[in-house]
Coordinates of C-alpha atoms and ligand atoms in Angstrom, one line a residue:
M1 CA 129.6 79.2 142.6
K2 CA 125.9 78.3 142.7
I3 CA 124.2 79.6 139.6
L4 CA 120.6 79.8 138.7
V5 CA 119.5 79.9 135.0
I6 CA 116.0 81.2 134.3
G7 CA 114.3 79.6 131.3
S8 CA 113.3 76.2 129.8
G9 CA 114.4 75.8 126.2
G10 CA 117.3 74.6 124.1
R11 CA 119.1 77.9 124.6
E12 CA 119.0 77.4 128.2
H13 CA 120.3 73.9 128.0
A14 CA 123.2 75.1 125.9
I15 CA 124.0 77.8 128.4
I16 CA 123.9 75.3 131.3
R17 CA 126.2 72.8 129.5
K18 CA 128.7 75.5 128.9
L19 CA 128.5 76.8 132.5
K20 CA 129.1 73.2 133.8
E21 CA 132.5 73.3 132.0
S22 CA 133.7 76.1 134.3
P23 CA 135.9 75.0 137.3
K24 CA 134.1 77.9 139.3
T25 CA 130.7 76.2 139.0
E26 CA 129.7 74.2 141.9
K27 CA 125.9 73.8 141.4
I28 CA 123.4 74.8 138.6
Y29 CA 119.8 75.3 139.2
A30 CA 117.2 75.9 136.3
A31 CA 113.9 77.4 136.8
P32 CA 111.9 75.8 135.5
G33 CA 114.1 73.9 133.2
N34 CA 112.9 70.7 131.3
G35 CA 113.6 67.0 131.1
G36 CA 116.9 67.0 129.3
I37 CA 118.1 70.1 131.4
A38 CA 117.5 67.9 134.5
M39 CA 120.4 65.9 133.5
D40 CA 122.7 68.8 133.8
A41 CA 121.1 71.0 136.6
E42 CA 118.6 70.8 139.4
C43 CA 115.3 71.9 138.1
V44 CA 113.2 74.0 140.5
N45 CA 109.5 74.5 139.8
I46 CA 109.5 78.3 139.7
G47 CA 108.1 80.2 136.6
A48 CA 110.4 82.3 134.6
M49 CA 108.1 85.4 135.2
D50 CA 107.9 84.9 139.1
K51 CA 110.1 87.6 140.3
D52 CA 109.3 87.2 144.0
G53 CA 109.7 83.4 143.8
I54 CA 113.1 83.7 142.0
V55 CA 114.4 86.3 144.5
A56 CA 113.3 84.3 147.4
F57 CA 114.8 81.1 146.1
A58 CA 118.1 82.7 145.3
K59 CA 118.3 84.1 148.8
E60 CA 117.4 80.9 150.6
N61 CA 119.9 78.9 148.5
A62 CA 122.7 81.4 148.6
V63 CA 122.8 81.6 144.8
D64 CA 125.9 83.6 143.6
L65 CA 124.7 84.4 140.2
V66 CA 121.4 84.4 138.3
F67 CA 121.5 84.2 134.4
V68 CA 118.2 85.5 133.0
A69 CA 117.9 83.9 129.5
P70 CA 114.4 84.7 128.0
D71 CA 113.0 88.1 126.8
D72 CA 109.9 88.3 128.9
P73 CA 111.4 88.3 132.3
L74 CA 114.2 90.7 131.1
A75 CA 111.4 93.0 129.8
A76 CA 109.5 92.6 133.1
G77 CA 112.4 93.8 135.2
M78 CA 113.8 90.4 136.5
V79 CA 117.4 91.6 136.7
D80 CA 116.2 94.9 138.3
A81 CA 114.4 92.8 141.0
L82 CA 117.5 90.7 141.6
E83 CA 119.9 93.6 141.8
A84 CA 117.6 95.3 144.3
A85 CA 117.8 92.3 146.6
G86 CA 121.6 92.3 146.3
I87 CA 121.9 89.3 143.9
R88 CA 124.3 89.4 140.9
A89 CA 122.4 88.9 137.7
F90 CA 123.4 88.6 134.0
G91 CA 121.2 90.4 131.5
P92 CA 119.9 93.9 130.9
R93 CA 117.7 95.9 133.1
A94 CA 114.1 96.6 131.9
N95 CA 115.1 100.1 130.8
A96 CA 117.6 98.4 128.3
A97 CA 115.7 95.4 127.4
V98 CA 113.1 97.6 125.8
I99 CA 115.4 97.6 122.8
E100 CA 113.8 94.2 122.1
S101 CA 110.4 94.6 123.8
S102 CA 109.4 97.8 121.9
K103 CA 109.9 98.0 118.1
V104 CA 108.8 101.6 118.3
F105 CA 111.7 102.4 120.8
S106 CA 114.2 100.5 118.7
K107 CA 113.3 102.0 115.4
N108 CA 113.2 105.6 116.9
L109 CA 116.6 104.8 118.5
M110 CA 118.1 103.9 115.2
K111 CA 116.7 106.9 113.4
K112 CA 117.9 109.3 116.2
Y113 CA 121.5 108.0 116.1
G114 CA 121.8 107.2 112.4
I115 CA 122.1 103.4 112.7
P116 CA 121.2 101.7 109.4
T117 CA 117.7 100.0 109.3
A118 CA 114.7 99.9 107.1
D119 CA 112.6 103.1 106.6
Y120 CA 109.5 103.1 108.6
E121 CA 106.6 105.0 110.2
V122 CA 104.7 104.4 113.5
F123 CA 101.0 104.3 113.9
D124 CA 98.5 103.9 116.8
D125 CA 95.4 104.3 114.6
P126 CA 94.5 101.4 112.2
R127 CA 92.8 103.8 109.7
K128 CA 95.9 106.0 109.4
V129 CA 98.1 102.8 108.8
M130 CA 96.0 101.8 105.8
A131 CA 95.8 105.3 104.5
Y132 CA 99.6 105.4 104.5
I133 CA 100.1 101.9 103.0
E134 CA 97.6 102.8 100.3
S135 CA 99.4 106.1 99.5
K136 CA 102.8 104.4 99.2
N137 CA 101.2 101.5 97.2
K138 CA 104.4 99.5 97.4
Y139 CA 104.4 95.7 98.2
P140 CA 105.5 93.6 99.9
V141 CA 105.2 95.9 102.9
V142 CA 106.3 94.9 106.4
I143 CA 104.0 95.4 109.3
K144 CA 105.1 94.8 112.9
A145 CA 103.4 94.8 116.3
D146 CA 105.3 97.1 118.6
G147 CA 105.7 94.6 121.5
L148 CA 106.7 91.1 122.2
A149 CA 104.8 88.5 120.2
L150 CA 106.7 85.2 120.5
G151 CA 108.4 86.0 117.2
K152 CA 105.1 86.1 115.4
G153 CA 104.3 89.7 115.3
V154 CA 105.9 90.4 111.9
I155 CA 103.7 90.2 108.8
I156 CA 105.2 90.6 105.2
A157 CA 102.0 91.7 103.3
Q158 CA 102.2 90.9 99.5
N159 CA 99.2 93.1 98.6
H160 CA 96.5 95.4 100.0
E161 CA 94.3 92.7 101.2
E162 CA 97.0 91.0 103.3
A163 CA 98.1 94.3 104.7
Q164 CA 94.4 95.0 105.7
N165 CA 94.1 91.6 107.4
A166 CA 97.4 92.1 109.2
V167 CA 96.4 95.5 110.6
K168 CA 92.9 94.2 111.6
E169 CA 94.5 91.1 113.4
I170 CA 97.2 93.2 115.2
M171 CA 95.3 96.4 115.9
E172 CA 91.6 95.6 116.1
D173 CA 91.5 91.8 117.0
K174 CA 94.4 92.3 119.4
K175 CA 96.0 88.9 118.3
F176 CA 99.1 89.8 120.4
G177 CA 97.3 91.7 123.1
D178 CA 98.6 95.2 123.9
S179 CA 101.7 94.4 121.9
G180 CA 99.6 95.6 118.9
N181 CA 98.6 99.0 120.4
N182 CA 101.1 100.5 118.0
V183 CA 102.4 99.1 114.8
V184 CA 105.6 99.8 112.8
V185 CA 105.2 99.8 108.9
E186 CA 108.5 99.1 107.3
E187 CA 110.1 99.2 103.9
F188 CA 110.7 95.5 102.7
L189 CA 114.5 94.8 102.5
T190 CA 116.2 92.0 100.7
G191 CA 119.4 90.1 101.3
P192 CA 120.8 87.3 103.4
E193 CA 120.2 87.5 107.1
V194 CA 123.0 87.1 109.8
S195 CA 122.5 86.8 113.6
V196 CA 125.4 88.2 115.7
L197 CA 125.3 88.0 119.4
A198 CA 127.7 90.2 121.4
F199 CA 128.8 90.4 125.0
T200 CA 128.6 94.0 126.4
D201 CA 129.1 95.7 129.6
G202 CA 128.0 99.0 128.2
I203 CA 131.7 100.0 127.8
A204 CA 133.3 97.3 125.6
L205 CA 131.5 95.2 123.1
K206 CA 132.8 91.7 122.1
P207 CA 131.0 90.0 119.2
M208 CA 130.6 86.4 119.3
V209 CA 131.1 84.1 116.2
S210 CA 128.2 84.7 113.7
S211 CA 125.3 82.4 112.9
K212 CA 122.5 81.9 110.5
D213 CA 119.0 80.9 111.6
H214 CA 116.3 79.1 109.5
K215 CA 113.2 80.7 110.6
R216 CA 110.6 79.2 108.2
A217 CA 109.0 75.8 109.2
Y218 CA 109.5 74.0 105.9
D219 CA 112.4 73.4 103.4
N220 CA 113.4 76.2 101.0
D221 CA 112.2 78.7 103.4
E222 CA 108.5 77.8 102.9
G223 CA 105.7 77.7 105.5
L224 CA 105.2 79.9 108.5
N225 CA 107.8 81.7 110.7
T226 CA 108.8 79.8 113.7
G227 CA 111.1 80.4 116.6
G228 CA 113.9 78.9 114.4
M229 CA 114.3 75.5 112.8
G230 CA 118.0 75.2 112.8
T231 CA 121.3 77.1 112.9
I232 CA 124.8 77.1 111.5
S233 CA 127.9 78.9 112.7
P234 CA 129.7 80.8 111.2
N235 CA 127.3 82.5 108.8
P236 CA 128.9 82.2 105.3
F237 CA 127.7 85.6 104.2
Y238 CA 129.3 87.4 107.1
T239 CA 132.7 88.2 105.8
D240 CA 135.5 90.0 107.7
E241 CA 134.7 93.1 105.6
I242 CA 131.0 93.1 106.5
A243 CA 131.9 92.4 110.2
G244 CA 134.1 95.5 110.1
I245 CA 131.3 97.6 108.7
C246 CA 128.8 96.3 111.2
R247 CA 131.2 97.1 114.2
K248 CA 131.5 100.6 113.0
T249 CA 128.1 101.5 111.8
I250 CA 125.8 99.3 114.0
F251 CA 127.4 97.6 117.0
E252 CA 129.4 100.5 118.6
P253 CA 126.8 103.2 117.7
T254 CA 124.1 101.1 119.4
V255 CA 126.0 100.7 122.7
A256 CA 126.9 104.4 122.7
A257 CA 123.2 105.3 121.8
M258 CA 121.9 103.3 124.8
N259 CA 124.4 105.0 127.0
S260 CA 123.3 108.5 125.7
E261 CA 119.7 107.6 126.5
G262 CA 120.7 106.6 130.0
R263 CA 119.7 103.0 129.3
T264 CA 123.2 101.3 129.5
F265 CA 122.9 97.7 128.1
K266 CA 124.7 95.0 129.9
G267 CA 124.4 91.4 128.8
C268 CA 124.1 89.7 125.5
L269 CA 122.9 92.1 122.7
Y270 CA 121.6 90.2 119.6
F271 CA 122.0 92.0 116.3
G272 CA 119.5 90.6 113.6
L273 CA 121.0 91.9 110.4
M274 CA 120.3 91.8 106.7
I275 CA 123.1 92.3 104.3
T276 CA 121.3 94.5 101.8
P277 CA 122.6 95.8 98.4
D278 CA 123.1 99.1 100.3
G279 CA 125.0 97.4 103.1
P280 CA 124.2 95.8 106.4
K281 CA 121.0 97.0 108.1
V282 CA 119.4 96.1 111.5
I283 CA 116.2 94.0 111.2
E284 CA 115.8 93.6 114.9
Y285 CA 117.5 93.8 118.2
N286 CA 117.1 91.1 120.9
A287 CA 118.0 91.8 124.5
R288 CA 119.3 88.2 124.9
F289 CA 120.9 85.1 123.5
G290 CA 119.0 83.7 120.4
D291 CA 117.4 80.4 120.2
P292 CA 118.5 78.3 118.4
E293 CA 121.7 80.5 117.6
T294 CA 123.1 79.8 121.1
Q295 CA 123.1 76.1 120.4
V296 CA 125.8 76.7 117.6
V297 CA 127.5 79.7 119.2
L298 CA 128.4 78.5 122.7
P299 CA 129.7 75.2 121.8
R300 CA 132.5 77.0 119.8
L301 CA 133.3 79.2 123.0
R302 CA 136.7 78.4 124.5
T303 CA 136.8 81.0 127.1
D304 CA 135.3 80.3 130.5
L305 CA 131.6 81.6 130.3
V306 CA 131.6 82.2 134.0
D307 CA 134.5 84.5 133.7
I308 CA 132.9 86.4 130.8
I309 CA 129.7 86.9 132.8
E310 CA 131.5 88.2 135.8
A311 CA 133.6 90.6 133.5
V312 CA 130.2 91.9 132.2
I313 CA 128.7 92.4 135.6
D314 CA 131.9 94.1 136.9
N315 CA 132.4 96.3 133.8
K316 CA 135.8 94.6 133.0
L317 CA 134.9 93.1 129.7
S318 CA 137.5 95.1 128.0
E319 CA 140.3 93.2 129.9
L320 CA 139.2 89.8 128.7
D321 CA 140.3 88.0 125.6
I322 CA 137.5 85.8 124.3
E323 CA 138.6 82.8 122.2
W324 CA 136.6 80.7 119.8
S325 CA 137.0 77.3 118.1
D326 CA 137.6 77.5 114.4
E327 CA 135.3 74.3 113.8
P328 CA 131.9 75.2 112.4
A329 CA 128.8 74.0 114.2
A330 CA 125.3 73.0 113.1
C331 CA 122.0 72.5 114.8
V332 CA 119.0 70.8 113.5
V333 CA 115.8 71.3 115.4
M334 CA 113.4 68.3 115.8
A335 CA 109.9 69.7 116.2
S336 CA 106.4 68.3 117.0
G337 CA 104.3 67.9 113.8
G338 CA 102.0 70.9 113.4
Y339 CA 104.4 73.4 115.1
P340 CA 104.3 76.5 114.9
L341 CA 100.5 76.0 115.0
S342 CA 98.8 73.4 117.2
Y343 CA 100.6 70.1 118.0
K344 CA 100.3 67.2 120.5
K345 CA 102.6 66.6 123.4
G346 CA 103.6 63.5 125.4
Y347 CA 105.0 61.1 122.7
P348 CA 108.0 59.0 123.8
I349 CA 111.3 59.9 122.2
S350 CA 113.5 56.9 121.2
G351 CA 117.2 56.9 120.3
L352 CA 118.5 58.9 123.2
D353 CA 120.6 57.5 126.0
E354 CA 119.6 57.6 129.8
N355 CA 121.1 61.2 129.9
G356 CA 119.1 62.3 126.9
Q357 CA 122.2 62.4 124.8
L358 CA 123.4 60.5 121.7
E359 CA 127.1 59.7 120.7
G360 CA 128.4 61.8 117.9
A361 CA 126.3 64.8 118.7
E362 CA 125.2 67.1 121.5
I363 CA 121.5 67.1 122.1
F364 CA 120.0 70.3 123.6
H365 CA 116.5 69.7 125.0
A366 CA 114.0 72.4 124.1
G367 CA 110.7 70.8 125.0
T368 CA 111.0 67.5 126.7
K369 CA 109.9 66.0 130.1
L370 CA 111.2 63.0 131.8
E371 CA 108.6 60.4 133.1
N372 CA 109.6 57.0 134.5
G373 CA 113.0 57.2 132.8
T374 CA 111.5 58.1 129.4
F375 CA 111.9 61.4 127.7
L376 CA 108.6 62.6 126.2
T377 CA 107.9 65.5 123.9
N378 CA 106.6 68.5 125.7
G379 CA 106.8 71.5 123.3
G380 CA 106.8 72.7 119.8
R381 CA 110.5 72.6 119.4
V382 CA 111.6 69.4 121.1
L383 CA 115.3 68.9 120.5
G384 CA 118.3 70.8 119.0
V385 CA 120.6 68.2 117.5
T386 CA 124.0 69.8 117.3
A387 CA 127.5 68.8 116.0
R388 CA 130.8 70.4 115.2
G389 CA 133.1 69.3 112.4
A390 CA 136.3 70.3 110.6
T391 CA 134.0 71.8 107.9
L392 CA 130.4 73.0 108.0
D393 CA 129.6 69.9 105.8
E394 CA 131.1 67.6 108.3
A395 CA 129.1 69.3 111.2
L396 CA 125.9 69.0 109.2
D397 CA 126.5 65.4 108.3
K398 CA 127.0 64.5 111.9
A399 CA 124.1 66.4 113.0
Y400 CA 121.7 64.8 110.5
A401 CA 123.2 61.3 111.2
A402 CA 122.2 61.8 114.8
V403 CA 118.7 63.1 113.8
E404 CA 118.1 59.9 111.9
K405 CA 118.7 57.8 114.9
I406 CA 115.9 59.8 117.0
T407 CA 112.3 59.2 116.5
F408 CA 109.0 60.3 118.0
E409 CA 105.4 60.4 116.7
N410 CA 104.9 63.2 114.1
A411 CA 108.6 64.4 114.3
H412 CA 109.3 67.2 111.9
Y413 CA 112.7 68.7 110.9
R414 CA 114.0 70.6 107.9
K415 CA 116.3 68.6 105.7
D416 CA 118.1 71.7 104.3
I417 CA 119.6 73.4 107.2
G418 CA 122.9 75.0 106.2
R419 CA 122.5 73.7 102.6
T420 CA 121.0 77.0 101.1
R421 CA 124.2 78.9 100.7
Ligands
AMP501 P1 111.7 90.0 113.3 O1 110.8 89.3 114.3 O2 111.8 91.6 113.4 O3 113.1 89.4 113.3 O4 111.2 89.7 111.8 C1 111.0 88.4 111.5 C2 111.4 88.1 110.1 O5 110.8 88.9 109.2 C3 113.0 88.5 110.0 O6 113.8 87.4 110.2 C4 112.9 88.7 108.4 O7 113.0 87.5 107.6 C5 111.6 89.3 108.1 N1 111.7 90.8 108.1 C6 111.5 91.6 109.1 N2 111.6 93.0 108.8 C7 111.9 92.9 107.4 C8 112.1 93.9 106.4 N3 112.1 95.2 106.7 N4 112.2 93.5 105.2 C9 112.2 92.1 104.9 N5 112.1 91.2 105.7 C10 111.9 91.5 107.0
LIG502 N1 116.2 82.7 116.6 C1 115.6 84.0 116.7 C2 115.6 84.5 118.1 O1 116.0 84.0 119.0 O2 115.0 85.6 118.3

């Protein structure tokens, strides 16, 4: 099969390396890919949002399958466009990807179908938001822009002033554009967070092994929220008992709710969960694989990923047994100094071999480019340094040993991934 993967980050690199293991895979293209991905796939210079360009490329090159990995092309209807052209695609259609791209939609869905989540109200008028927050007078309070905001549209306001600033930035200054036309004001929940990705064809749902993201920029969960600074799998807080509760109260009801709404979800559904004192609750849904969750989950997958993708597309997921390795995995993200705010690009990376890899670990390239045989930094998150081990500690030790051999100017990484248990 000829497979085209849309996207350019560490997640896409992890997906491509797993697809490469399949005997069914003959050729992989990435659009647009990156320097490290170019070692495993042929990168083509088409933007992830260019629907016409992607469809035309897939037709011209007789691509058998397109894997749409990032949120924005899914929300913009990339899968719909491919299907309309008769091309097989993995990922939800736009009418189902809305479960991620509109928080108002997902919150209303959960309320309507009794799926546990934080209490909330929706507003389209900044004055009414503040009147509501003042009447409740309970802090911290969580304020979320409705639409996609690169993972930065959630503000946890500790007091009235912070709430006022957040509402002004989102609704009046339009920091996230139209994503801030509506806001969700939410009750602040506490407890450990768990990421669970699941394959679903809209009939069966098969959860993958669990993982834990580390979203803050600095150690001890300090600093700004990022796309994710590292992950471990499994998540130590996700016991079999909790998994059973989640399946019954969250996972299956969500698939059924989307079907009832005429928005059947096919692809990878990501449950961002918090294990609160009142039980597991949904913090957010994503309509795609997580980044960097994928970097620790897919290396543990034993079943052929191409078989799973075909089963999802053909509504045959229930017939497939999906197997996982028992070995834990850890991923440490090496980022450009300054990320998630401004940072410089173009620094040479040393410590990698000519394929952008390093013995003892698997290196997923998130933001690199290749120039005259040298890998250069080319993004906020640069590398996801990943390892597996007999125990989580062994996996972490291996990942950190590899991190220590890699250097670039102003490199920043967290030293406590997986250690805050
Ligand atoms: P989200 O983009 O919805 O995943 O939110 C980003 C982060 O904000 C989450 O990973 C949580 O750490 C935090 N967060 C979101 N909603 C809540 C909430 N209702 N209570 C406490 N923390 C939250
Ligand atoms: N790591 C969080 C996400 O992919 O949304």
